[in-house]
Structures are given as structure tokens and as C-alpha cells.
C-alpha positions in Angstrom: 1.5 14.7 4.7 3.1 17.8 3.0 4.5 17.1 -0.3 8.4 17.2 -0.9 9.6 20.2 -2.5 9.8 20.0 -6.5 12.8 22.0 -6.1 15.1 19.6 -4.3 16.8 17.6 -7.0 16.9 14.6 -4.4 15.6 14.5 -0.8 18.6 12.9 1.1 16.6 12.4 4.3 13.9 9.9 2.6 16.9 8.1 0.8 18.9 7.7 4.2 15.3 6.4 5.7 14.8 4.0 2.6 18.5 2.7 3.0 17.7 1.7 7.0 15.7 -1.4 5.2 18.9 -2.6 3.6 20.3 -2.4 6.9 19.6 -6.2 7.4 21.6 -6.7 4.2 24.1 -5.3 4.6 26.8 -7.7 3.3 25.1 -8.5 -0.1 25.1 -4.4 -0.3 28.6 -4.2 0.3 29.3 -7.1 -2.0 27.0 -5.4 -4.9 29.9 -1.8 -4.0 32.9 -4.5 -4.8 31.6 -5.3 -8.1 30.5 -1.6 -8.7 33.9 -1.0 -8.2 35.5 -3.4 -10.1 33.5 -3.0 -12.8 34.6 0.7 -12.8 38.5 -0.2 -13.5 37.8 -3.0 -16.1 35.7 -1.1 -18.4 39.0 1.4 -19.3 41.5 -1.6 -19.4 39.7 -2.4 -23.4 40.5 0.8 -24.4 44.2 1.0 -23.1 44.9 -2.4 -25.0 43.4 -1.6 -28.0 45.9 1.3 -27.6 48.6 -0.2 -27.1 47.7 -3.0 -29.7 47.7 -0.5 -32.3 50.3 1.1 -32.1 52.5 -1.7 -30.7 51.5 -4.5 -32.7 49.8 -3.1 -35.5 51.8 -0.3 -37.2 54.9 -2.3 -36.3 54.0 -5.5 -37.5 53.7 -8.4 -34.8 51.3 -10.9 -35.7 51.8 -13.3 -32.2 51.9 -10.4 -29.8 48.2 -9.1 -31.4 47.0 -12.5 -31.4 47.9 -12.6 -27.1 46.6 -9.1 -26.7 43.7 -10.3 -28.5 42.9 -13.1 -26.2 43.5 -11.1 -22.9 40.8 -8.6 -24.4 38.5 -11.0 -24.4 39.6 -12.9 -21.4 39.3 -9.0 -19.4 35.6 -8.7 -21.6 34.4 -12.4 -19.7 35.7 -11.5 -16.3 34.1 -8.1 -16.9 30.3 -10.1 -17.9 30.4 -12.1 -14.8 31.1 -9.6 -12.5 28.3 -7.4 -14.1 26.0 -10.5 -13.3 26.9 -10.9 -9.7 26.3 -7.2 -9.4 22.9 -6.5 -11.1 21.5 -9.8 -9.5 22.4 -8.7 -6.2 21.3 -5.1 -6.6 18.1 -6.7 -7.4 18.3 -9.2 -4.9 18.3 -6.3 -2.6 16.0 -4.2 -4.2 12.7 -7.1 -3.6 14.2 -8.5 -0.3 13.7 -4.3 0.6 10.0 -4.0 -0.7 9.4 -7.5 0.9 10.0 -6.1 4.0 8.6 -2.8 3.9 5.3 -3.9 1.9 4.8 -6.3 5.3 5.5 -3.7 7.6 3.1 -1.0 5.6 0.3 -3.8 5.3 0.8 -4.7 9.8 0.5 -0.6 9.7 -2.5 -0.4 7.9 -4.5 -3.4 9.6 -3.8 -1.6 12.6 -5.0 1.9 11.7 -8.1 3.4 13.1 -11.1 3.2 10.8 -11.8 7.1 10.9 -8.5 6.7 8.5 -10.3 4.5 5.9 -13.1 6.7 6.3 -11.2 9.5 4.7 -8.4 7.6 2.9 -9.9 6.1 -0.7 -9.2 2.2 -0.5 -7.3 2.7 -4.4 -5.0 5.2 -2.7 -3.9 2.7 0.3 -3.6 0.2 -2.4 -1.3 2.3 -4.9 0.7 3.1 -1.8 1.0 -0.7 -1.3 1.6 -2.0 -4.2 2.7 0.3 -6.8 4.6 3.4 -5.1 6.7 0.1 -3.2 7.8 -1.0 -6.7 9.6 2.2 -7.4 11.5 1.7 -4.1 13.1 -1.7 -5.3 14.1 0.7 -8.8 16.3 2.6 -6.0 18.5 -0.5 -5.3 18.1 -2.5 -8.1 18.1 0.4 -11.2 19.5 4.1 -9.2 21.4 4.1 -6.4 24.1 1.4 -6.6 24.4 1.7 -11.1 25.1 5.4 -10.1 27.8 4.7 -7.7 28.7 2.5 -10.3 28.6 4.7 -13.5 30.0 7.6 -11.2 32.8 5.4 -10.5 33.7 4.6 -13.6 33.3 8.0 -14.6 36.3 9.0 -12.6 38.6 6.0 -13.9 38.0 6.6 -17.1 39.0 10.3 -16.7 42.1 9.4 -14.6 43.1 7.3 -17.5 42.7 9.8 -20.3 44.4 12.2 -18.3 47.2 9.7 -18.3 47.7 8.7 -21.9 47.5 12.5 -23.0 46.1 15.8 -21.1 45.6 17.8 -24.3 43.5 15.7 -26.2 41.7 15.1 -22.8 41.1 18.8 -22.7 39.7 19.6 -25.9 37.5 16.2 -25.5 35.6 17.5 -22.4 35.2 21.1 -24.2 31.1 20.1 -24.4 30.7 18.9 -20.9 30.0 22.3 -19.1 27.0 22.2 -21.4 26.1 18.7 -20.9 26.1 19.1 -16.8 23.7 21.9 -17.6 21.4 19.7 -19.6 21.5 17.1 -17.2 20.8 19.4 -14.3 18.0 20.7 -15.9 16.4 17.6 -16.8 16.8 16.2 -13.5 14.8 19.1 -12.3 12.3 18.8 -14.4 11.2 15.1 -14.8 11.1 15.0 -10.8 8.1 17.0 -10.8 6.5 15.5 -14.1 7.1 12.2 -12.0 5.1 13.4 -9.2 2.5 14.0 -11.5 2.6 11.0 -13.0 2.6 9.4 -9.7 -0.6 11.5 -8.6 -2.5 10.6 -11.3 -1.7 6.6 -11.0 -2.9 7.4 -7.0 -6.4 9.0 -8.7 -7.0 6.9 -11.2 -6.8 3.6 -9.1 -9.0 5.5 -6.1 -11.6 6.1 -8.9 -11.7 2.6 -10.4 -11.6 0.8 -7.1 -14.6 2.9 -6.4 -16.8 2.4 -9.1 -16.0 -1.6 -9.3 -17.3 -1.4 -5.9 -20.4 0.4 -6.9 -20.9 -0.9 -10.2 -24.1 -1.7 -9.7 -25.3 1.8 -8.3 -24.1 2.8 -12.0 -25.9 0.3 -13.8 -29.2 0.5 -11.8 -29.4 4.7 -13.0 -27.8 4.3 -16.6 -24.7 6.4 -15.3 -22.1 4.0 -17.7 -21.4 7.2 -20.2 -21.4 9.8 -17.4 -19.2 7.6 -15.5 -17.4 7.2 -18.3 -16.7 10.7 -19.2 -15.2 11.3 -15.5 -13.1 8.5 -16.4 -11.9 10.1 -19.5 -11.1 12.9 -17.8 -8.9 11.6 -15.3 -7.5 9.3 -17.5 -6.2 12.4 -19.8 -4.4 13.8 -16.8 -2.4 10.7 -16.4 -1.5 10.4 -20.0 -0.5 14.6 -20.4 1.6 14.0 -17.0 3.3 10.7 -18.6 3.8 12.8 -22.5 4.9 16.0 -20.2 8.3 13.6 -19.1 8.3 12.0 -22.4 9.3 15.4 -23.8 11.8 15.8 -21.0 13.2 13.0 -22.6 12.8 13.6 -26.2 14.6 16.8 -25.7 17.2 15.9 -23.3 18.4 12.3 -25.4 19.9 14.4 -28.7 21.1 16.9 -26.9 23.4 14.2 -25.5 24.2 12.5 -28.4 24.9 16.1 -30.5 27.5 16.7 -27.7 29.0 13.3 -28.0 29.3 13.3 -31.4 30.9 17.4 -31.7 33.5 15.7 -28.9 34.2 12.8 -31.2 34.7 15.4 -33.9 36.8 17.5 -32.1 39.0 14.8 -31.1 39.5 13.5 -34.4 40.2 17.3 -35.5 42.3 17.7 -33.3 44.1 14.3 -33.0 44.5 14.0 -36.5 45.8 17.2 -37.2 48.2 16.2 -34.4 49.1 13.5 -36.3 49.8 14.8 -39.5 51.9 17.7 -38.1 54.2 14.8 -36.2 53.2 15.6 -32.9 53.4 13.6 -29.3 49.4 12.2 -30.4 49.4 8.3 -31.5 46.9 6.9 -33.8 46.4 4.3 -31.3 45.5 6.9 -28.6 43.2 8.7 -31.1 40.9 5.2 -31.2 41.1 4.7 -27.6 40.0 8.2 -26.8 37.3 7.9 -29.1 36.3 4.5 -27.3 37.2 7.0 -24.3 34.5 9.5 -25.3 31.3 6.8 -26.2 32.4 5.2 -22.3 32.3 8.8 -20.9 28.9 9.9 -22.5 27.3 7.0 -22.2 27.4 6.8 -18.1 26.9 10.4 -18.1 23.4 9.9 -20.1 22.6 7.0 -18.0 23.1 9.1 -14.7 20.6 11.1 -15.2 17.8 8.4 -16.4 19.2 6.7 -13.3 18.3 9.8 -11.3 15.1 9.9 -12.8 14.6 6.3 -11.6 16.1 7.2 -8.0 13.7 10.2 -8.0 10.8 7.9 -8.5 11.7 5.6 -6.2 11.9 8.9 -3.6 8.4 10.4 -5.0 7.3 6.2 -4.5 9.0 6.2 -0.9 7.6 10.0 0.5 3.9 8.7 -0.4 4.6 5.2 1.6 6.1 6.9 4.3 3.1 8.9 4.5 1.2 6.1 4.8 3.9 4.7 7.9 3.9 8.2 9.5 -0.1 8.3 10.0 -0.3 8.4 13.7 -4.1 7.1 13.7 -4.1 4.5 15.7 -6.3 3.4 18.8 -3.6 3.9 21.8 -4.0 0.6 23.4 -2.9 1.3 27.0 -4.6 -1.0 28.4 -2.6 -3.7 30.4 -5.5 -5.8 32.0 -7.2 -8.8 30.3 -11.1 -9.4 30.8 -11.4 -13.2 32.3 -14.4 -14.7 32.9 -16.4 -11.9 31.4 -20.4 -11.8 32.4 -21.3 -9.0 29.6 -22.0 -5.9 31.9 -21.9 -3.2 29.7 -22.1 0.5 31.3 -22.1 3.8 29.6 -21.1 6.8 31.7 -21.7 10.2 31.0 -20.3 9.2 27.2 -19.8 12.2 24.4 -18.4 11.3 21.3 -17.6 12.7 17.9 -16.4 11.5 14.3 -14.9 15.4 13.8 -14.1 17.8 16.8 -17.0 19.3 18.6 -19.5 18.1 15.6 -20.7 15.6 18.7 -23.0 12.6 17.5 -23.2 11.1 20.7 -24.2 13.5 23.6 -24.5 12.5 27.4 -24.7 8.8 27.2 -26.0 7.1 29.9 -27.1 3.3 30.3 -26.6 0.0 31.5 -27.4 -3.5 30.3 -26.9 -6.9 32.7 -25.5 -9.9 31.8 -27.1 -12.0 29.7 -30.1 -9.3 28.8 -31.2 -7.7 25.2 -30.8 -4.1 25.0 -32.6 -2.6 21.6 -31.5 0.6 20.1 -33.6 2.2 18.1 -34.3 5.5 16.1 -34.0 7.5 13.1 -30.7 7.3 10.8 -27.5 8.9 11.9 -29.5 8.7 15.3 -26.1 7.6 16.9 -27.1 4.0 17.3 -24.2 2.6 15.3 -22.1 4.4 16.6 -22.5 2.8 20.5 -21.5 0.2 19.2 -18.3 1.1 17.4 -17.3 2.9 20.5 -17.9 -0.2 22.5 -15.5 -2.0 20.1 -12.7 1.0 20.5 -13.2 1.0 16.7 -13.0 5.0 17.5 -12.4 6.5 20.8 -14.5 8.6 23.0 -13.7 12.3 23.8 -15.6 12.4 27.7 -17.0 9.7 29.7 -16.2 6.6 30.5 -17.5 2.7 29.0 -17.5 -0.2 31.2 -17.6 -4.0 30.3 -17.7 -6.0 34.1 -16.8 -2.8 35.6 -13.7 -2.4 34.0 -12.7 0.5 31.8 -12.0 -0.5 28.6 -9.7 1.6 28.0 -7.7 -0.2 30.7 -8.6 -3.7 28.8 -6.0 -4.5 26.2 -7.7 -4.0 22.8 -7.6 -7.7 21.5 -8.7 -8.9 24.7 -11.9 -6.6 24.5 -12.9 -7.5 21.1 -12.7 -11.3 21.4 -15.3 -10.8 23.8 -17.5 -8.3 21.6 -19.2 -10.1 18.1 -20.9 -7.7 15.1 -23.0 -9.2 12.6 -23.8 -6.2 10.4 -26.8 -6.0 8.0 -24.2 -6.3 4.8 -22.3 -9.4 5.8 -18.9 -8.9 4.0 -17.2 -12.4 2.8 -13.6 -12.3 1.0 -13.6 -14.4 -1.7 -12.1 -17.7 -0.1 -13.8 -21.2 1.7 -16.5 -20.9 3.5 -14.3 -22.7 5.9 -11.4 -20.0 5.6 -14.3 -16.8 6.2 -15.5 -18.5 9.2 -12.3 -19.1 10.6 -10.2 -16.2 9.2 -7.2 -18.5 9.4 -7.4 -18.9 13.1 -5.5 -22.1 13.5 -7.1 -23.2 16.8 -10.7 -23.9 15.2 -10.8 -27.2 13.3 -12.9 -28.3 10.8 -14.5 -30.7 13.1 -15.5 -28.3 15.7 -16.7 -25.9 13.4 -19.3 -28.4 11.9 -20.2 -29.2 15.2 -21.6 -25.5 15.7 -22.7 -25.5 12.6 -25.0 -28.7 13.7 -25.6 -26.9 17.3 -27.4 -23.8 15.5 -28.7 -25.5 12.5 -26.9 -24.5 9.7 -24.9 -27.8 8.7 -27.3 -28.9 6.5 -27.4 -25.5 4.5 -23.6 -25.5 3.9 -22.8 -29.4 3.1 -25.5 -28.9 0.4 -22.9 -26.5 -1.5 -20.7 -27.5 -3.7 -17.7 -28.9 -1.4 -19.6 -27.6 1.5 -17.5 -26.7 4.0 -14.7 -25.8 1.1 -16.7 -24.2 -1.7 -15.8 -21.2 -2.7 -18.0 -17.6 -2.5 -17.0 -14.9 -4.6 -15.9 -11.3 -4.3 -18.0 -9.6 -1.1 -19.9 -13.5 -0.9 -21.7 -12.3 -4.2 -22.5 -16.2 -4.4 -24.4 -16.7 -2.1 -27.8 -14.5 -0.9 -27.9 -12.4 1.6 -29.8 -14.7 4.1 -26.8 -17.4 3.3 -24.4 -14.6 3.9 -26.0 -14.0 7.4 -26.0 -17.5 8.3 -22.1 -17.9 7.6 -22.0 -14.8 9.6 -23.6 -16.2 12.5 -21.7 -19.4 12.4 -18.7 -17.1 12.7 -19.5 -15.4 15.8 -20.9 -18.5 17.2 -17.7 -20.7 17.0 -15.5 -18.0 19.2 -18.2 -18.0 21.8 -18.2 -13.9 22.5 -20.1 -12.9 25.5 -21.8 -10.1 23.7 -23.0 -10.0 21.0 -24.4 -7.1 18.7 -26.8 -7.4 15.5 -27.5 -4.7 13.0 -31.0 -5.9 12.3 -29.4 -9.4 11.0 -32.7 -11.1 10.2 -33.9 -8.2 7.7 -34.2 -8.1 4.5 -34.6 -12.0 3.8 -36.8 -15.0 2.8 -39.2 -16.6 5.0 -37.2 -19.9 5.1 -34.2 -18.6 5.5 -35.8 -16.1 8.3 -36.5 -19.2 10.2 -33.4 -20.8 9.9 -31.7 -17.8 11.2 -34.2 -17.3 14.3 -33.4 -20.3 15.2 -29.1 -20.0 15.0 -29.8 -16.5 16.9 -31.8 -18.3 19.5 -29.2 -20.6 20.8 -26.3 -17.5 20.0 -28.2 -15.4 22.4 -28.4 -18.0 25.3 -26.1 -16.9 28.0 -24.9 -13.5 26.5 -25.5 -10.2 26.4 -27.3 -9.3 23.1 -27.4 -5.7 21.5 -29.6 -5.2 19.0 -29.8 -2.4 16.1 -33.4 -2.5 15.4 -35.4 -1.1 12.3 -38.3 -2.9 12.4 -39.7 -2.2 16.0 -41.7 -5.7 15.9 -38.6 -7.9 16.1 -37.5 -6.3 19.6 -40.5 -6.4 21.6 -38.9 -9.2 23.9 -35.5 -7.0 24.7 -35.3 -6.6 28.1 -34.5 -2.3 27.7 -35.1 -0.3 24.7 -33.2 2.7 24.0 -34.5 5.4 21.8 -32.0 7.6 20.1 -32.7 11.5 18.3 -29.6 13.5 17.5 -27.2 11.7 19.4 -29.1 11.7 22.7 -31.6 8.9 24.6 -34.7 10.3 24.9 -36.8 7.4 26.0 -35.8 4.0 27.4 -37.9 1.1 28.8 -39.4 -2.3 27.4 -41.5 -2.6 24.9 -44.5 -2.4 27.1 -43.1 0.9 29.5 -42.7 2.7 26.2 -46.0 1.8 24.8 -47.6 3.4 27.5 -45.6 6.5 27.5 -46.9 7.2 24.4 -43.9 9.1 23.3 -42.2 8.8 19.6 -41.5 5.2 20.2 -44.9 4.6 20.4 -45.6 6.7 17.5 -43.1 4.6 15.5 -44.2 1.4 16.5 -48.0 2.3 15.6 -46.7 3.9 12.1 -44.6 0.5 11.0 -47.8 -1.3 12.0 -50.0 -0.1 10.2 -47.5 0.1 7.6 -47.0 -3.4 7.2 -51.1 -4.3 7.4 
């Protein structure tokens, strides 16, 4: 993820990357170059007339010959407006048909990205990536690439053309150009890296304000508003001295430009005039048209480099979503078999594990569970109990050992087939803020409404949701914030239950809650659990007294296992624990 080099004024190898997405449009691109094109030799024809108007029809009087010149002007001025339609609607065209594509193929990334990733990636920074840094890539179709091949073109006509009508006066026209190519160099060099900033600091502040939205609460519950505030501030001054830092790029570079146009306008009429007066070759009609020559000439150059600029952002814009592209995080999914008729065997061999290398959280893992039995996991937090399970689901991969589900590695199990068989129901039940209907579902087009209010009437939980608000289609908020958490839990389990997983694993899903609702939920995990293999998370050592194994975990390792009633009698720390939460709780 190293940073492009401020120094380069453009970084050809991103832009020839970011053109491969127009490759599919190819034929609207080459289109948009015709008009570019065009537009470059119709711009000078104005001039030329007004020219030859002048001097033809003007200082020798010709009243109906002005009068035709005069409509072909205008006729060359509406041909000239239509053509600069086609071409800025198609270089736009291009630009969001571009992003389109790429935003979809960045998002398909993402979704497919391993969750250590997210775990060290700030969700505002994946979302300026997405969102943001793509919109400057459209800017390199639709406001730099193809108006500089334009302007550039046009450019070189327009000099061809004053070279024509008189190669003097062209001469002592362009005397201020060496300096304006250095002012334009130099700007270009410096806005790129005040655009980085700028671009940084956009990255920053969204990762901070996505953050804190999140945990808005935490700030409210310990009166942190002001300090929070302050940090705020602070970040929020770096993104304004980073924006003011290529406003002054601007404000220096702007009347430089215009002081250089103008001392060329001056020297031309200095030295045309003069020209004039003395009876020389110069016309008075070629000292208006080089004039006109000189505002067409500056202008285009001025725009180049704010065009650069734009192109520049849109390469600063693509380098950070190529970053995101070129992270090679994902779960290698190898596997070519598909588990069928899956029983729930679960077998962990010799299993080491770690989040960062050689900091190992789980050591030497050994167990199995049959089909169809309850295996508990219990223990201390950061114990390593979460993390069986995440390993299980190939969210992250193990470094040595090997995991078994029916005696099949599963690592040899496609990773889609594995986790249709595999359900989670976490502690915090996360709902996006949609249907109940569309949560449960997740847009899976094969469950319809009917059979999910059948399951909903097999575990007991119909009753709860058709007393909402348009029941199956009322809407939760943000994170399911309107509903409680035992609601939550229930549309949780009614999610898992209409895929029918063979195992199933709960983070201590009945926690937490009302008695009611407790019940209710007993009673939908009671008809989940028949016929598959259940692993439990446990923190309250009283709810898994019926698992048929018990697994105690200390620093990554098992250091008792049993039921309920072996371990009792071991008199170990699971016994220890057991006695401590009981006495806790009378």
C-alpha cells in the first residue's frame, strides 16, 4: 500500500490501469476523441473570419458580403455548441458508466475480504474508498483526460494558424509563455501533493465520524461530547489547512496567468500597431484576430493545468481504490468438494491458530463433537472460545492442524458450501435497517413469505412479529435499534432456522433478556436444536448443564473437558466457576 511518489507530476501506470475500465466503451470514447477534435479546428475558424471580415469587408466597404460572413459565424458558432454537447455528455457518460463498474467490482472485493482486514481497516476508510475517492475517477473522463486532449489539440491549431496569418507577430505574442510553462509546471507539482492531503484528511475524518456514530452512546454514557469534540476539531482543522494550502496554489497561480495574458495582449498591440502606423505587412484585421488568438491560447493553457489538477485527483482517488482491489486478504477457497448430506461431525486435530504470527490464541486443539450433540465452551475472555468458532467458519484460517466437518477437511469443502451448513447467532444480533422480512431472508429469493411464517409458527415466534406494525414488513432501524434485544434474538433465530444448518453455534443467545422473552426463546432453540449439532458459547455455566461435552478454555488451550457432572467431580476450575456464579446469583 505505499503511497505514489509526490514527485511524479502524473503516474502513467495508474491512468493506463484506470483506462482498462473504458475498455468496454470503447466506441463512445472514440466518438467523445472525434468531437475533441473537431472542436479543436472550429474554435480558430471565428477568429480567421473576423479577419478577413475586417479587413475585406469592413475597411473596404461591403455591406452584403459582412452580412454573409456574418451568418456563417454564427452558423460555424451553432455547429461548434452542438458538437461541444455531444462531447461533454459523452465524456460524462463515460466517466459514471466507469465508476459504475468499478464501485461494483470494489464492493464484490470487499464482501469477499477476510475479516482480519476489517479488523484493521476503519469501516469510514472502506467507505471513502467506495464512495468518494471513485467520484474523482469519473472527473478523469468526464473533467481531465479527454478536455486535455481536447484543449491540447486546440492548442496546436490555433498555433498552426497564427503562424500562418503572420510569424512575427506570432513571435513576439508567445514572448511570456516560457514563463507561463514554468508556472504551470510548478503548480502542477504542487497542488498534487496538497490533493493528497486533502484526500487523507477526507479518508480520517470519515473513519472518525463513522466511529463515533457507532459508539455514540459509549460518549454519551461518560459525558465525553466536548472531549470528543475537541478531537474532532482537530482533525477537522487538518482537512481545512490541506484544502486553504491548494487554495493558495490557486490564488497564486490564476494572476499570474492573467498578468501574462494581458503583457501578450499588450505586446501585440505594441507591436502590431506600430506595425501599422509605419505601413508594414500587419493588417488591422489580423491585429483583432491575434488578440482573439491570444484570450483562445491562454485560456486552454490555464485550463490545462486545473484539468491536471482534476486528472491528479482522480489518480490520488484511483491509487487509494486500487489499494483497496490489490489487498490480497482473502480466504483461498481451494476447496472443490461439496458437503451433502451433512450429519454435523465436527473434529479438531492438533489445531494452532493465531490473529498475528506466532502471537498463538489457539494452542494444540483437540476435540470432537457427534452428530446431533451439544458441545459447551467455556472460560475466561479472550480464552479462545470465539475463536473455534470463527475458524470453523474459515472466517480466518488456521496455521497447523487440521478441522473436520463429516470427516472431510474443510479446507477441501468449497467455502459457500461449508457455511450454509454452519449458523451463528451472536450475543449482539446485528439487523440492517430494512423488513423484518428482508433481514431474515437477506434477499435470498428461494424463501417465500409463506414458508418463512411457517417457521416462524414451527418455533413460536409468529405471533411476536404479526403484532408489529406490518409484521412481517415493518421496518427496524439502524443495527435493529427498534426492537429489544430479546426481539432481536428472536429474528435471529428465525433466520437460522428457515435455512435448516446442521450446526449450529450460539454466543450465549438467551442472555441478557426478559423472562418472557427468555421463554419464548427457549422454546425456538428447543425445536432449532433437534437433529443438529449445537455449539454453545457459554457465560453463565447454569444454562449448559445438559451439553453432552464441556470444553474449558485458559490461554488458548483445553484444560478440562467432560459433562457437567464429570467436571463437577474433578473439582478443577470449572467447578470452581460453577460454585462462584452460584452463589453469585443467590
Amino acid at each position: 500500500m505505499a503511497a505514489t511518489k509526490t514527485g511524479e507530476i502524473l503516474d502513467y501506470k495508474l491512468l493506463k490501469r484506470v483506462l482498462q475500465f473504458a475498455d468496454p466503451y470503447r466506441f463512445r470514447m472514440w466518438l467523445t476523441a472525434i468531437f475533441a477534435i473537431l472542436l479543436a479546428f472550429l474554435a480558430p475558424l471565428r477568429p480567421l473570419l473576423i479577419n478577413y471580415a475586417l479587413d475585406s469587408y469592413v475597411l473596404i466597404p461591403n455591406l452584403e458580403m459582412l452580412f454573409q460572413i456574418t451568418i456563417l459565424m454564427i452558423t460555424i458558432l451553432a455547429v461548434e455548441a452542438i458538437v461541444q454537447f455531444y462531447y461533454i455528455y459523452y465524456a460524462a457518460w463515460i466517466g459514471q458508466h466507469v465508476i459504475q463498474d468499478l464501485r461494483g467490482k470494489i464492493y464484490k472485493h470487499i464482501v469477499s475480504l477476510k475479516l482480519s482486514f476489517f479488523d484493521k481497516t476503519p469501516i469510514g476508510t472502506v467507505v471513502t474508498r467506495t464512495i468518494s475517492d471513485i467520484e474523482t475517477i469519473a472527473a478523469i473522463f468526464s473533467e481531465g483526460l479527454l478536455i486535455i486532449i481536447a484543449e491540447m489539440l486546440k492548442i496546436v491549431v490555433i498555433l498552426m494558424v497564427m503562424l500562418y496569418t503572420d510569424v512575427k507577430l506570432t513571435i513576439v505574442s508567445l514572448t511570456t509563455i516560457p514563463l507561463l510553462l514554468i508556472a504551470t509546471l510548478w503548480f502542477k507539482r504542487s497542488i498534487k501533493s496538497a490533493f493528497q492531503q486533502v484526500r487523507t484528511q477526507v479518508s480520517e475524518m470519515n473513519a472518525f465520524i463513522q466511529e463515533h456514530i457507532v459508539g455514540m452512546n459509549i460518549v454519551q454514557i461518560f459525558v465525553r461530547e466536548y472531549a470528543e469534540y475537541q478531537k474532532f476539531k482537530t482533525i477537522n482543522k487538518s482537512h481545512q489547512d490541506a484544502h486553504i494550502r491548494s487554495i493558495l496554489y490557486y490564488s497564486i497561480f490564476f494572476p499570474v496567468v492573467e498578468i501574462l495574458s494581458a503583457s501578450s495582449i499588450g505586446l501585440i498591440i505594441w507591436w502590431g500597431g506600430s506595425a501599422i502606423l509605419s505601413g508594414n505587412e500587419v493588417t488591422f484585421g489580423e491585429l483583432v484576430a491575434f488578440i482573439l488568438y491570444i484570450h483562445m491560447l491562454f485560456r486552454p493553457i490555464r485550463q490545462l493545468a486545473d484539468r491536471f489538477n482534476i486528472l491528479q485527483m482522480g489518480i490520488v482517488g484511483s491509487e487509494r481504490v486500487f489499494r483497496i482491489l490489490d489487498a490480497d486478504q482473502k480466504i483461498e477457497d481451494k476447496g472443490k468438494s461439496v458437503l451433502e448430506n451433512v450429519k454435523g461431525e465436527i473434529c479438531f486435530q492438533d489445531v494452532f491458530f493465531a490473529y498475528n504470527k506466532n502471537q498463538w490464541v489457539l494452542k494444540n486443539i483437540n476435540f470432537e463433537i457427534q452428530a446431533g450433540k451439544t458441545l459447551a465452551l467455556v472460560g475466561e475472555t479472550g480464552a479462545g472460545k470465539t475463536s473455534v468458532t470463527n475458524v470453523l467458519n474459515r472466517f480466518y484460517d488456521i496455521q497447523k492442524g487440521a478441522i473436520y466437518v463429516d470427516d472431510k477437511s474443510i479446507k477441501e469443502v468449497k467455502i459457500s458450501s461449508l457455511r450454509e451448513q454452519i449458523a451463528f447467532v451472536p450475543q449482539e444480533v446485528f439487523l440492517f435497517s430494512d423488513t423484518i422480512f428482508n433481514n431474515i431472508t437477506l434477499y435470498d429469493e428461494h424463501i417465500s413469505i409463506f414458508q418463512l411464517k411457517e417457521a416462524a409458527k414451527e418455533i413460536g415466534i409468529d405471533d411476536f412479529i404479526s403484532s408489529l406494525p406490518g409484521g412481517y414488513h415493518y421496518t427496524v432501524g439502524e443495527r435493529g435499534v427498534t426492537l429489544s434485544t430479546g426481539q432481536r434474538q428472536l429474528i435471529a433465530f428465525l433466520r437460522v432456522y428457515v435455512r435448516n444448518p446442521k450446526i449450529l453455534i450460539l454466543d450465549e443467545a438467551t442472555s441478557s433478556i426478559d423472562t418472557e422473552t427468555e421463554q419464548l426463546l427457549q422454546i425456538a432453540l428447543e425445536k432449532i436444536a433437534v437433529n443438529r449439532t449445537l455449539i454453545v458459547i457459554a457465560h453463565r455455566l447454569s444454562t449448559i448443564r445438559n451439553a453432552n461435552k464441556i470444553l474449558l478454555f485458559k490461554d488458548g488451550k483445553i484444560l478440562e473437558h467432560g459433562s457437567h457432572k464429570e467436571l463437577m467431580l474433578q473439582k478443577g476450575i470449572y467447578q470452581k466457576m460453577y460454585s462462584t456464579q452460584q452463589f453469585g446469583e443467590n
